[in-house]
Structure formats: structure tokens, C-alpha cells
Amino acid sequence: MADSLLFNPHTYDPAHFDPETRRLLRATVDWFEARGKRRLIEDYRTRAWLGDFLAFSAKEGLFETFLTPSAEAGDAGDGTDKRWDTARIAALNEILGFYGLDYWYAWQVTILGLGPVWQSDNAAARARAAELLAQGEVFAFGLSEKTHGADIYSTDMLLEPLADGGFRATGSKYYIGNGNAAGLVSVFGRRTDVEGPDGYVFFAADSRHPAYHLVKNVVDSSKFVSEFRLEDYPVAAEDVLHTGRAAFDAALNTVNVGKFNLCTASIGICEHAMYEAVTHAQNRILYGRPVTAFPHVRRELADAYVRLVGMKLFSDRAVDYFRSAGPEDRRYLLFNPMTKMKVTTEGEKVIDLMWDVIAAKGFEKDNYFAQAAVEIRGLPKLEGTVHVNLALILKFMRNHLLAPADYAPVPTRLDAADDTFLFRQGPARGLGSVRFHDWRPAYDAYATVPNVARFREQADALCAFVRTAAPDEEQSRDLDLLLAVGQLFALVVHGQLVLEQARLTGLDEDVLDELFAVLVRDFSAHAVELHGKDSATEPQQAWALGAVRRPVVDEARSGRVWQRVEALSGTYEMAR
């Protein structure tokens, strides 16, 4: 019997969505399954462009339906099923990750390219984008540069003003997905006649224009991650999406929207790899016994399984906060870098645990696992590195742990609604003023689960650390030390949303207990890391060692969780 906690193409039925969403998600699964594993892997190995997939998407209206806000969908008859719905976007992320990150990447950078457009007051540009989506086009996000990366303060894309209100744009962009084929590229630059933030401009460019020069694909992959250069590219007034500070805000708010997609892509990769790994290990005979008879193998696969379940629980719950966000509720600004940093690094751990079990099998060219082991590394490094996202998470620590505010409970959000706030987030500042609901009730609800209670001791200890031993002004400039603190805080937030989703879904308490045993070990490891930091004070070192805990061991519970893992063997194999 298939595990209901993991995506399985053979049994997948997204009945919790409306009929058209359900049809499109199932059609996507069926397209990949009909294509088959051999073709999927061969396309990956030969770096084939994704033309067939994009043709399928255009024929079915996949990107058009999922990425056109209802306000841009035209008349009511045309736009009934079109909306920007984070829940179904997350579902498609998982499916595309499951079959290959190259497919997800073309979709992801289309989302980023659309961000500045849907945030713009330029109605003509929005209508043009909607029409391009209807034609099956992809989009690109022209922000980063070879010399400056994503440092938008230092952009060298220069716009020379013209008498008619337009500009001539000259400059290059680097690491721009879909830059080879995008019907519209949202490009960030600055005016030559205005200094400072008032000179920023976001404008729409077309990759097919003669003044748009495609230099190369900067990666050895089916993902076309381009370098392109504009030479006197004509930017008409109707091509301008944002100017001044609004252009800066559009860049950051677009990343807020797009960053979220990395977590569910990571989940999809891990799920496909897990089916392969467990099936191989269960059927591999070593020294006269199945590999899975060895205790260390069982532990590694069980740890991988519960970590993956935790990734899914956290990400599903974070969707609800995204969809319920508004000017007075910006909690998503913490949960977003959490999905980007914590969930994607958990994905790396999941793959590593399974790889330790299947060993050389993980290199074989006829398996999905070989590409999973490579592609899982990229997700923590896209849309900001782990360090950037940890530093962002730290901005919320004191308010989250020590200063809860009252909020109405956020329900599970699977309704067919347009998440319009994501395109009117407003100025990208004021993070220190964001407030959160009390994290403790989520833990209190599972106080009888031994390892949840054990982890709660560590969470309470972290609150005491923030009150009595937090980094002083000098230490606050030591990012190395701060990142260790950030890892501890991230675990508390991770556990909170896992528990909230567990409550909403009735998760088996054996799985939850086993997951929190892992989190107790993780917290202890990061506490030891903090203890060893060069600048850690004696009180901080003492606190760190005092926060170390041993998980509550229960062999019967671990055995029951192992049975769930073992049952995955043979339940999914992609057709050749």
C-alpha cells in the first residue's frame, strides 16, 4: 500500500482542488509518466532544451492557468480557472521536482519574470504578459549581473533617457534563466541622469529583439541560465514597469514570491529518490541478508523518511500563511526564508542519508538518483544562499520567541482564491516590526509525545539564551557566531509549523515522535557548534552545553516507523 504522506504518481489524485486544477496536475503527471524514465534521463544527460514540455504546457494552458491572476484573465468566461493560487503552485512545484529540476526551473524563472509585471501599474504590460502566457511563452527575471551578483545597488544596466519619455538600455545580465527563449524579460537597471534609488527602473524586454544579444548558457545543463547583453535596446514608455524605490521593492518582493517555490521542488526530488533508494536497499542482499536488515541502514533510511515528512508538513503549513497574508499579517516574511533555507537543506540531508545506504548505486546513469544527488545541491543556493536567508531569519527571532501577538487562527487554505496580496506587498522594509502568534500552543498540544516534550525543553532554553546571553553589539558583527544562533532558532520555527500541520492532518504520533528525536539531535549539534565558536563568551558556552539533550529512545516506536519505510519498497517505479 502506498504511503499517503508521500507523492506517488500511481495513486495521485489531488481531489482537494477544483476540477480544472485537478485535471492539469494529473495531466502533468501523466505526460511525464508516458514519456518514461529512459527518455527523461536521456534528456537530462544530453542537456536537451525543454521544448516538448513547454509545448505540452502551452497546449494544456498549464502556465497560463496557474500564473495569470484572475484580474488579468480577461472576461469572466475566459478567466474562471485562472488565478495565482500558492497552494496549487506548490503542488506543481513538487511534481516538477519529482520528475526533474530542469522542468521546474523553467517554471520557476517564469514566476520570477512575472513578479515585477503583476506588481506594476502598467496595464498594457500586464495585458501583454497575459497574452504571452496564453500563447505558451516563458518569462525571465533580469536582475543579477556577472560582477555584482544580485546586488541591485550596483547595477550596471544603464538607461539613457530619450526625449519621448523612453530610454536606450545598454548593459549585461548574468545567470538569467529562460534568457534564451523568454517572450518577456523583466530587466532591472538604472537611469544615467538620476543618482541613488530614484534612478532605478524595471522594464520589459523581448529576447527576440535584434538589440538583445544572447551570449551563452553559463551552466552545463538543460536549464538555460543565460548571459545576455542589451546594446542600445529601445525601451518605450509603455515598457517601463517600475521606477525609483518601487523598482527596488518590486525586485525584493518578487524574490519573496519566487523563493517559496524551492522548498516543494526539493520535496519532489527527495520523494522520487526515496522510492529508488528503499527499493534498491530492500532487494540488495549482502552477507546473506537484505541491506535493510542492518541497524545503521534502518536508522539512516528512517531518519531520511521522517525528515522528508517534516519538510512536507512545514511547507504545507507555510502555504496557509502565505495565502492569508496582508498588510497587518506579514508572518510569511519569516516562513518564506525558512522554506528556502531550512527545507532545502533538509533535502540535502535526506539525499545524503539515502546515498550512504545505496552507495555506488547512486552514481548509476540509468537511475533518477544520480541527478537528484546533483540537483538537490542547487536549491539552497538559489534565491539567496543559506547564509543570506539565515541572517534574514535572525531579524525575527526576538519578536517570535519573546513577544507574541494575538492573531485569529489561520485555517488550511486550499480554497480556489487569488493570492492578490503577493503583488501588493508594499515597501520591502520594517522586518523588525513583524509580530507572530505564540509558538508555545503548537508544542503544548503534543506535550505527551516524548521527543516533542524533550525538544520543547531546548526551545525554552533558547528563549532564556535570548534574554540573558544574546550576542552583544560586538558579537552582532560576527556573522559566523550569529549563523549558529540562527540555526537554533530555525529549528524552533520548523518544529512549530510541523506541529501545527500535524494537528490539522492527524499525523501518526509515532512518525512525529521519531521526527522530533531527529530535531533534538540537530539542536544539540548546533548548540555544540555554538560552544566552539571563537567569540562565544563563557556564559554562552555554558548555555550551549546545558542545552544538549538526548532523544527519548523507544525501540517499539522506531520499529513501527521502520515498517512504514520498508513498505515503500516496490510501490513506485517509473515506466521505462
Coordinates of C-alpha atoms in Angstrom, one line a residue:
M1 CA 0.0 0.0 0.0
A2 CA 1.4 3.4 -1.0
D3 CA 2.4 5.8 1.9
S4 CA -0.3 8.5 2.0
L5 CA 2.4 11.0 3.2
L6 CA 4.4 10.9 0.0
F7 CA 3.6 11.8 -3.6
N8 CA 3.1 8.6 -5.7
P9 CA 2.2 9.1 -9.3
H10 CA 0.4 5.8 -9.4
T11 CA -2.1 6.8 -6.8
Y12 CA -2.1 10.6 -7.0
D13 CA -5.5 12.3 -7.0
P14 CA -5.5 15.9 -6.0
A15 CA -9.2 15.8 -5.2
H16 CA -8.8 18.7 -2.7
F17 CA -8.5 21.1 -5.6
D18 CA -11.2 22.3 -8.1
P19 CA -11.8 20.2 -11.2
E20 CA -9.6 22.2 -13.6
T21 CA -6.6 22.3 -11.2
R22 CA -7.1 18.6 -10.6
R23 CA -7.1 17.9 -14.3
L24 CA -4.0 19.9 -15.0
L25 CA -2.0 18.4 -12.2
R26 CA -3.0 14.9 -13.2
A27 CA -2.3 15.7 -16.9
T28 CA 1.2 16.8 -16.0
V29 CA 1.9 13.6 -14.1
D30 CA 0.5 11.5 -17.0
W31 CA 2.7 13.4 -19.5
F32 CA 5.8 12.6 -17.6
E33 CA 4.8 9.0 -17.0
A34 CA 4.1 8.5 -20.7
R35 CA 7.4 10.0 -21.6
G36 CA 9.1 7.4 -19.4
K37 CA 12.2 7.2 -17.3
R38 CA 14.7 6.4 -20.1
R39 CA 13.7 9.5 -22.1
L40 CA 13.7 11.6 -19.0
I41 CA 17.2 10.6 -18.1
E42 CA 18.5 10.9 -21.6
D43 CA 17.2 14.4 -22.0
Y44 CA 18.9 15.3 -18.7
R45 CA 22.2 13.7 -19.8
T46 CA 22.2 15.4 -23.3
R47 CA 21.1 18.8 -21.9
A48 CA 18.1 18.9 -24.3
W49 CA 16.1 22.1 -24.2
L50 CA 12.6 21.6 -22.7
G51 CA 10.7 22.3 -25.9
D52 CA 8.4 19.2 -25.7
F53 CA 7.4 20.1 -22.1
L54 CA 6.7 23.7 -22.9
A55 CA 4.6 22.6 -25.9
F56 CA 2.6 20.4 -23.6
S57 CA 2.2 23.3 -21.1
A58 CA 1.1 25.6 -23.9
K59 CA -1.4 23.0 -25.3
E60 CA -3.0 22.4 -21.8
G61 CA -2.8 26.0 -20.7
L62 CA -0.8 25.0 -17.6
F63 CA 1.4 28.1 -17.0
E64 CA -1.4 30.3 -18.3
T65 CA -3.9 28.9 -15.9
F66 CA -1.7 28.8 -12.8
L67 CA 0.2 32.0 -13.3
T68 CA -2.4 34.5 -14.5
P69 CA -4.0 36.4 -11.7
S70 CA -7.8 36.5 -12.1
A71 CA -7.8 40.3 -12.6
E72 CA -5.7 39.8 -15.7
A73 CA -7.7 36.9 -17.1
G74 CA -10.0 38.8 -19.4
D75 CA -13.7 38.3 -19.4
A76 CA -15.3 36.0 -16.8
G77 CA -15.8 33.1 -19.2
D78 CA -12.1 33.1 -20.1
G79 CA -10.8 33.6 -16.6
T80 CA -12.8 31.2 -14.5
D81 CA -9.9 29.0 -13.6
K82 CA -7.0 31.5 -13.9
R83 CA -5.6 32.7 -10.6
W84 CA -2.4 33.0 -8.6
D85 CA -3.0 30.3 -6.0
T86 CA 0.0 29.4 -3.9
A87 CA -1.4 26.0 -2.9
R88 CA -1.7 24.7 -6.4
I89 CA 1.6 26.3 -7.4
A90 CA 3.2 24.4 -4.6
A91 CA 1.6 21.2 -5.8
L92 CA 3.1 21.7 -9.3
N93 CA 6.5 22.5 -7.8
E94 CA 6.5 19.1 -6.2
I95 CA 5.5 17.3 -9.3
L96 CA 8.1 19.1 -11.5
G97 CA 10.8 18.5 -8.9
F98 CA 9.8 14.8 -8.8
Y99 CA 10.5 14.4 -12.5
G100 CA 13.4 16.7 -13.0
L101 CA 14.6 20.1 -11.7
D102 CA 15.2 21.3 -15.3
Y103 CA 11.4 21.4 -15.8
W104 CA 10.8 23.1 -12.5
Y105 CA 13.5 25.7 -13.3
A106 CA 11.8 26.9 -16.5
W107 CA 8.6 27.3 -14.5
Q108 CA 10.3 28.9 -11.5
V109 CA 12.1 31.6 -13.5
T110 CA 8.8 32.3 -15.4
I111 CA 7.3 33.0 -11.9
L112 CA 10.2 35.4 -11.2
G113 CA 9.9 37.1 -14.5
L114 CA 6.2 37.7 -14.0
G115 CA 6.6 39.2 -10.5
P116 CA 7.6 42.7 -11.5
V117 CA 4.8 42.7 -14.2
W118 CA 2.0 41.7 -11.9
Q119 CA 3.1 44.3 -9.3
S120 CA 3.2 47.0 -12.0
D121 CA 0.6 49.7 -12.5
N122 CA 1.3 49.4 -16.3
A123 CA -1.9 47.9 -17.5
A124 CA -0.6 47.5 -21.1
A125 CA 2.4 45.5 -19.8
R126 CA 0.1 43.3 -17.7
A127 CA -2.2 42.7 -20.7
R128 CA 0.8 41.8 -22.8
A129 CA 2.1 39.3 -20.2
A130 CA -1.3 37.7 -20.0
E131 CA -1.4 37.3 -23.8
L132 CA 2.1 35.8 -23.9
L133 CA 1.1 33.3 -21.2
A134 CA -1.9 32.4 -23.3
Q135 CA 0.5 31.7 -26.2
G136 CA 2.6 29.4 -24.1
E137 CA 5.6 31.7 -23.7
V138 CA 8.0 31.6 -20.8
F139 CA 9.4 34.6 -18.9
A140 CA 12.7 35.6 -17.3
F141 CA 13.9 37.8 -14.4
G142 CA 16.9 40.0 -15.4
L143 CA 18.3 41.1 -12.1
S144 CA 21.7 39.6 -11.4
E145 CA 24.9 40.6 -13.1
K146 CA 28.3 38.9 -13.6
T147 CA 30.3 41.4 -11.5
H148 CA 27.7 42.3 -8.8
G149 CA 25.5 39.2 -8.5
A150 CA 22.1 40.2 -7.2
D151 CA 23.5 43.4 -5.5
I152 CA 20.9 45.7 -7.0
Y153 CA 22.5 48.7 -5.5
S154 CA 25.4 48.3 -8.0
T155 CA 23.6 47.5 -11.3
D156 CA 25.5 48.4 -14.5
M157 CA 22.4 48.1 -16.7
L158 CA 22.2 51.7 -17.8
L159 CA 19.2 53.5 -19.3
E160 CA 19.8 56.7 -21.2
P161 CA 16.7 58.9 -21.3
L162 CA 15.2 60.0 -24.6
A163 CA 13.0 63.0 -25.4
D164 CA 9.9 60.9 -26.0
G165 CA 9.9 59.5 -22.4
G166 CA 11.6 56.3 -23.3
F167 CA 15.2 55.1 -22.9
R168 CA 18.1 53.3 -24.6
A169 CA 19.3 50.5 -22.4
T170 CA 22.9 49.1 -22.5
G171 CA 24.4 46.5 -20.2
S172 CA 24.6 42.8 -19.5
K173 CA 22.8 40.4 -17.2
Y174 CA 24.2 37.1 -16.0
Y175 CA 22.7 33.9 -14.6
I176 CA 19.2 34.6 -16.1
G177 CA 17.1 31.5 -16.5
N178 CA 15.0 31.3 -19.8
G179 CA 17.0 34.1 -21.2
N180 CA 17.2 32.2 -24.5
A181 CA 13.5 32.0 -25.1
A182 CA 11.6 34.4 -22.9
G183 CA 8.8 36.3 -24.5
L184 CA 9.2 38.9 -21.8
V185 CA 12.3 39.6 -19.6
S186 CA 11.8 41.8 -16.6
V187 CA 15.1 43.8 -16.5
F188 CA 16.4 45.8 -13.6
G189 CA 18.6 48.9 -14.4
R190 CA 19.3 52.5 -13.5
R191 CA 19.0 55.8 -15.3
T192 CA 22.2 57.6 -16.3
D193 CA 20.7 61.0 -15.3
V194 CA 19.4 60.3 -11.8
E195 CA 21.6 59.3 -8.8
G196 CA 20.5 56.9 -6.0
P197 CA 17.3 54.9 -5.6
D198 CA 15.2 57.4 -7.6
G199 CA 17.1 56.2 -10.7
Y200 CA 16.1 52.6 -10.6
V201 CA 14.0 51.2 -13.4
F202 CA 12.3 47.9 -14.1
F203 CA 11.4 47.4 -17.7
A204 CA 10.1 44.7 -20.1
A205 CA 12.4 43.4 -22.8
D206 CA 11.9 40.8 -25.5
S207 CA 14.7 38.1 -26.0
R208 CA 13.9 38.1 -29.8
H209 CA 14.7 41.8 -30.3
P210 CA 17.7 42.5 -32.5
A211 CA 19.3 44.6 -29.7
Y212 CA 19.0 41.7 -27.3
H213 CA 22.2 39.6 -27.7
L214 CA 22.3 36.1 -26.1
V215 CA 25.9 35.4 -25.1
K216 CA 25.8 31.9 -23.7
N217 CA 24.3 29.4 -21.3
V218 CA 26.5 29.7 -18.3
V219 CA 25.8 26.2 -16.9
D220 CA 26.2 22.8 -18.4
S221 CA 22.6 21.8 -18.2
S222 CA 19.2 21.7 -19.9
K223 CA 18.5 24.7 -17.7
F224 CA 19.3 27.7 -20.0
V225 CA 20.8 30.0 -17.4
S226 CA 21.8 32.8 -19.8
E227 CA 24.2 35.7 -20.1
F228 CA 22.7 38.3 -22.3
R229 CA 23.6 41.8 -23.3
L230 CA 21.5 44.8 -24.4
E231 CA 23.1 47.2 -26.9
D232 CA 21.0 50.4 -27.3
Y233 CA 17.9 48.4 -26.6
P234 CA 14.8 50.7 -27.2
V235 CA 12.7 50.9 -24.0
A236 CA 9.4 52.7 -24.8
A237 CA 7.4 54.4 -22.1
E238 CA 4.9 51.5 -22.2
D239 CA 7.7 49.0 -21.5
V240 CA 8.5 50.6 -18.1
L241 CA 7.2 48.5 -15.2
H242 CA 8.5 50.4 -12.2
T243 CA 10.7 53.5 -11.4
G244 CA 12.6 54.6 -8.3
R245 CA 12.1 53.0 -5.0
A246 CA 9.2 51.0 -6.4
A247 CA 11.6 49.2 -8.7
F248 CA 13.7 48.2 -5.7
D249 CA 10.7 47.0 -3.8
A250 CA 9.5 45.0 -6.8
A251 CA 12.8 43.2 -7.0
L252 CA 12.8 42.1 -3.4
N253 CA 9.0 41.3 -3.3
T254 CA 9.4 39.2 -6.4
V255 CA 12.0 37.1 -4.7
N256 CA 9.6 36.8 -1.7
V257 CA 7.1 35.2 -4.1
G258 CA 9.6 33.0 -6.0
K259 CA 11.8 31.9 -3.1
F260 CA 9.0 29.9 -1.7
N261 CA 9.0 27.5 -4.7
L262 CA 12.3 26.0 -3.8
C263 CA 11.0 24.0 -0.9
T264 CA 8.4 22.0 -2.7
A265 CA 10.8 21.3 -5.6
S266 CA 13.2 19.9 -3.0
I267 CA 10.5 17.7 -1.6
G268 CA 9.6 16.3 -5.1
I269 CA 13.3 15.4 -5.7
C270 CA 13.6 13.6 -2.4
E271 CA 10.4 11.6 -2.9
H272 CA 11.4 10.1 -6.2
A273 CA 14.9 9.4 -4.9
M274 CA 13.4 7.7 -1.8
Y275 CA 11.4 5.2 -3.8
E276 CA 14.5 4.2 -5.7
A277 CA 16.7 4.0 -2.6
V278 CA 14.4 2.0 -0.4
T279 CA 13.5 -0.4 -3.2
H280 CA 17.2 -1.0 -4.0
A281 CA 18.2 -1.4 -0.4
Q282 CA 15.3 -3.8 0.4
N283 CA 16.2 -6.0 -2.5
R284 CA 20.0 -5.9 -2.2
I285 CA 21.5 -9.0 -0.5
L286 CA 24.7 -8.5 1.4
Y287 CA 26.4 -11.2 3.5
G288 CA 23.3 -13.3 3.1
R289 CA 20.9 -10.7 4.4
P290 CA 18.9 -7.7 2.8
V291 CA 20.8 -4.5 3.3
T292 CA 17.8 -3.2 5.3
A293 CA 18.5 -5.8 8.0
F294 CA 21.5 -3.8 9.2
P295 CA 20.6 -1.4 12.1
H296 CA 22.5 1.5 10.8
V297 CA 20.8 1.3 7.4
R298 CA 17.4 1.2 9.0
R299 CA 18.3 4.3 11.1
E300 CA 19.5 6.2 8.1
L301 CA 16.5 5.4 5.9
A302 CA 14.1 6.1 8.8
D303 CA 15.8 9.4 9.5
A304 CA 15.6 10.3 5.8
Y305 CA 11.9 9.4 5.8
V306 CA 10.9 11.5 8.9
R307 CA 13.0 14.4 7.7
L308 CA 11.1 14.3 4.4
V309 CA 7.8 14.2 6.2
G310 CA 8.8 17.2 8.2
M311 CA 9.7 19.1 5.0
K312 CA 6.3 18.4 3.7
L313 CA 4.4 19.3 6.9
F314 CA 6.3 22.6 7.2
S315 CA 5.9 23.6 3.6
D316 CA 2.2 22.8 3.5
R317 CA 1.5 24.9 6.6
A318 CA 3.6 27.8 5.3
V319 CA 1.3 27.9 2.3
D320 CA -1.5 28.8 4.6
Y321 CA 0.4 31.8 6.0
F322 CA 1.3 33.0 2.5
R323 CA -2.3 32.8 1.4
S324 CA -3.6 34.6 4.5
A325 CA -1.0 37.4 4.4
G326 CA -2.0 41.0 4.4
P327 CA -0.7 44.4 5.5
E328 CA -1.4 43.6 9.1
D329 CA -0.1 40.0 8.9
R330 CA 3.4 39.6 7.4
R331 CA 4.4 36.4 9.2
Y332 CA 5.1 34.9 5.8
L333 CA 8.3 37.0 5.7
L334 CA 9.8 34.6 8.3
F335 CA 8.3 31.4 7.0
N336 CA 9.4 32.2 3.4
P337 CA 13.2 32.2 4.1
M338 CA 12.6 29.2 6.3
T339 CA 11.2 27.2 3.4
K340 CA 14.1 28.4 1.3
M341 CA 16.8 27.7 3.8
K342 CA 15.6 25.0 6.2
V343 CA 13.5 22.8 3.9
T344 CA 16.1 22.8 1.1
T345 CA 19.0 22.0 3.4
E346 CA 16.9 19.2 5.0
G347 CA 16.5 17.9 1.4
E348 CA 20.3 17.7 1.1
K349 CA 20.4 15.7 4.4
V350 CA 17.7 13.3 3.1
I351 CA 19.6 12.6 -0.1
D352 CA 22.9 12.2 1.8
L353 CA 21.3 9.7 4.2
M354 CA 20.0 7.6 1.4
W355 CA 23.2 7.8 -0.6
D356 CA 25.1 6.5 2.3
V357 CA 22.9 3.4 2.1
I358 CA 22.8 2.8 -1.7
A359 CA 26.4 3.9 -2.2
A360 CA 27.7 3.2 -5.7
K361 CA 24.1 2.7 -7.0
G362 CA 23.6 6.4 -6.6
F363 CA 26.1 7.1 -9.4
E364 CA 24.4 4.8 -12.0
K365 CA 23.3 6.6 -15.1
D366 CA 20.0 4.7 -15.5
N367 CA 18.6 5.9 -12.2
Y368 CA 16.9 9.1 -11.2
F369 CA 19.0 9.2 -8.0
A370 CA 22.2 10.3 -9.8
Q371 CA 20.6 13.5 -11.0
A372 CA 18.8 14.0 -7.7
A373 CA 22.1 13.9 -5.8
V374 CA 23.4 16.7 -8.1
E375 CA 20.3 18.9 -8.3
I376 CA 19.4 18.9 -4.6
R377 CA 22.6 20.9 -4.0
G378 CA 21.4 23.8 -6.1
L379 CA 18.2 24.7 -4.3
P380 CA 19.8 26.1 -1.1
K381 CA 22.0 28.3 -3.3
L382 CA 19.2 29.8 -5.4
E383 CA 17.3 33.0 -4.5
G384 CA 19.9 33.8 -1.8
T385 CA 22.4 31.5 -0.1
V386 CA 21.7 29.7 3.2
H387 CA 23.8 32.4 5.0
V388 CA 21.7 35.2 3.5
N389 CA 18.5 33.5 4.5
L390 CA 19.7 32.7 8.0
A391 CA 20.7 36.3 8.5
L392 CA 17.2 37.3 7.4
I393 CA 15.6 34.8 9.7
L394 CA 17.5 36.2 12.7
K395 CA 15.8 39.6 12.3
F396 CA 12.6 37.9 13.5
M397 CA 14.0 35.9 16.5
R398 CA 13.3 38.2 19.4
N399 CA 9.7 39.1 18.4
H400 CA 8.9 35.5 17.5
L401 CA 10.2 33.9 20.7
L402 CA 9.5 36.6 23.3
A403 CA 6.8 39.0 22.1
P404 CA 3.8 37.1 20.7
A405 CA 0.8 38.9 19.4
D406 CA -2.9 37.9 19.1
Y407 CA -3.9 36.6 15.7
A408 CA -7.0 34.7 14.6
P409 CA -6.1 31.0 13.8
V410 CA -5.1 30.5 10.2
P411 CA -7.0 27.7 8.6
T412 CA -5.9 25.3 6.0
R413 CA -6.0 27.2 2.7
L414 CA -7.0 25.1 -0.2
D415 CA -9.8 27.3 -1.5
A416 CA -9.8 28.5 -5.1
A417 CA -8.8 32.1 -4.3
D418 CA -6.4 34.5 -5.9
D419 CA -3.4 35.4 -3.6
T420 CA -3.5 39.1 -4.7
F421 CA -1.6 40.4 -1.7
L422 CA 1.6 38.9 -3.0
F423 CA 1.6 41.5 -5.8
R424 CA 0.9 44.5 -3.4
Q425 CA 3.3 43.7 -0.6
G426 CA 4.3 47.3 -0.3
P427 CA 7.8 48.6 0.7
A428 CA 10.3 45.9 1.4
R429 CA 11.3 47.1 4.9
G430 CA 10.2 47.1 8.5
L431 CA 11.0 43.4 9.2
G432 CA 11.9 44.1 12.8
S433 CA 8.3 45.2 13.5
V434 CA 6.7 42.0 12.2
R435 CA 4.8 40.2 15.0
F436 CA 3.9 36.5 15.4
H437 CA 1.4 34.3 17.2
D438 CA 2.6 32.4 20.3
W439 CA 4.6 29.4 19.2
R440 CA 4.0 27.5 22.5
P441 CA 0.5 26.2 22.0
A442 CA 1.6 24.2 19.0
Y443 CA 4.1 22.4 21.3
D444 CA 1.6 22.2 24.2
A445 CA -0.8 20.3 22.0
Y446 CA 1.8 17.4 21.8
A447 CA 3.2 17.7 25.3
T448 CA 2.6 14.0 25.8
V449 CA 4.8 13.0 22.8
P450 CA 8.2 12.3 24.5
N451 CA 10.5 13.9 21.9
V452 CA 8.3 16.9 21.4
A453 CA 8.5 17.5 25.1
R454 CA 12.2 17.0 25.0
F455 CA 12.6 19.4 22.2
R456 CA 10.4 21.9 24.0
E457 CA 13.0 22.0 26.8
Q458 CA 15.5 23.1 24.2
A459 CA 13.2 25.7 22.7
D460 CA 12.6 27.2 26.2
A461 CA 16.3 27.2 26.8
L462 CA 16.7 29.2 23.6
C463 CA 14.3 31.8 25.0
A464 CA 16.4 32.1 28.1
F465 CA 19.5 32.5 25.9
V466 CA 17.9 35.4 24.0
R467 CA 17.0 37.1 27.3
T468 CA 20.3 36.5 29.2
A469 CA 23.1 35.7 26.9
A470 CA 22.2 37.1 23.5
P471 CA 25.1 38.3 21.3
D472 CA 26.3 41.8 22.4
E473 CA 26.9 44.7 20.0
E474 CA 30.4 43.5 19.1
Q475 CA 29.3 39.9 18.6
S476 CA 26.4 41.1 16.4
R477 CA 29.1 41.8 13.8
D478 CA 30.4 38.3 13.9
L479 CA 28.2 36.6 11.3
D480 CA 29.8 33.2 11.9
L481 CA 28.5 33.2 15.5
L482 CA 25.2 34.6 14.6
L483 CA 24.6 31.9 12.0
A484 CA 24.9 29.2 14.6
V485 CA 22.3 31.0 16.7
G486 CA 20.1 31.3 13.6
Q487 CA 20.2 27.5 13.1
L488 CA 18.9 27.0 16.6
F489 CA 16.1 29.5 16.1
A490 CA 15.2 28.0 12.7
L491 CA 14.7 24.6 14.4
V492 CA 12.1 26.0 16.8
V493 CA 10.2 27.7 14.0
H494 CA 10.4 24.5 11.9
G495 CA 9.1 22.4 14.8
Q496 CA 6.2 24.9 15.3
L497 CA 4.8 24.7 11.8
V498 CA 5.4 20.9 11.7
L499 CA 3.2 20.5 14.8
E500 CA 0.5 22.9 13.5
Q501 CA 0.2 20.9 10.3
A502 CA 0.4 17.6 12.2
R503 CA -2.6 18.7 14.3
L504 CA -4.6 19.7 11.2
T505 CA -3.9 16.5 9.4
G506 CA -3.9 13.9 12.2
L507 CA -0.4 12.8 11.6
D508 CA 0.6 9.5 13.2
E509 CA 2.3 10.2 16.5
D510 CA 4.9 7.6 16.0
V511 CA 6.2 9.5 12.9
L512 CA 6.0 12.8 14.8
D513 CA 7.9 11.4 17.8
E514 CA 10.6 9.9 15.5
L515 CA 10.9 13.2 13.7
F516 CA 11.4 15.2 16.9
A517 CA 14.0 12.7 18.0
V518 CA 16.0 13.9 15.0
L519 CA 15.3 17.5 15.8
V520 CA 16.5 17.1 19.3
R521 CA 19.8 15.7 17.9
D522 CA 20.0 18.6 15.5
F523 CA 19.5 21.2 18.2
S524 CA 22.2 19.6 20.3
A525 CA 24.6 19.5 17.4
H526 CA 24.1 23.2 16.7
A527 CA 24.5 24.0 20.4
V528 CA 27.8 22.2 20.4
E529 CA 28.8 24.2 17.3
L530 CA 27.9 27.5 19.1
H531 CA 30.0 26.4 22.1
G532 CA 33.0 26.0 19.8
K533 CA 32.8 29.5 18.1
D534 CA 35.8 31.6 18.6
S535 CA 33.9 34.6 20.0
A536 CA 31.4 32.7 22.2
T537 CA 31.5 34.0 25.8
E538 CA 31.8 31.8 28.8
P539 CA 28.1 32.2 29.6
Q540 CA 27.2 31.4 26.0
Q541 CA 29.5 28.3 26.2
A542 CA 27.9 27.2 29.4
W543 CA 24.4 27.7 28.0
A544 CA 25.3 25.7 24.9
L545 CA 26.4 22.6 26.7
G546 CA 23.4 22.9 29.0
A547 CA 21.0 22.9 26.0
V548 CA 22.3 19.5 24.8
R549 CA 19.7 16.8 25.2
R550 CA 19.5 13.1 24.4
P551 CA 16.3 12.0 22.4
V552 CA 13.9 9.7 24.1
V553 CA 14.5 6.2 22.8
D554 CA 11.7 3.8 22.1
E555 CA 12.6 0.7 20.1
A556 CA 8.9 -0.3 19.5
R557 CA 8.1 3.2 18.1
S558 CA 11.2 3.1 15.9
G559 CA 10.2 -0.3 14.7
R560 CA 6.8 0.8 13.7
V561 CA 8.2 3.8 11.8
W562 CA 10.6 1.5 10.0
Q563 CA 7.7 -0.6 8.8
R564 CA 6.3 2.4 7.1
V565 CA 9.7 3.0 5.3
E566 CA 10.1 -0.7 4.4
A567 CA 6.6 -0.6 2.9
L568 CA 7.8 1.9 0.3
S569 CA 9.8 -0.8 -1.5
G570 CA 8.4 -1.5 -4.9
T571 CA 5.4 0.9 -4.6
Y572 CA 6.6 3.2 -7.3
E573 CA 8.8 2.6 -10.3
M574 CA 8.7 4.9 -13.3
A575 CA 7.9 3.2 -16.6
R576 CA 10.9 2.7 -18.9

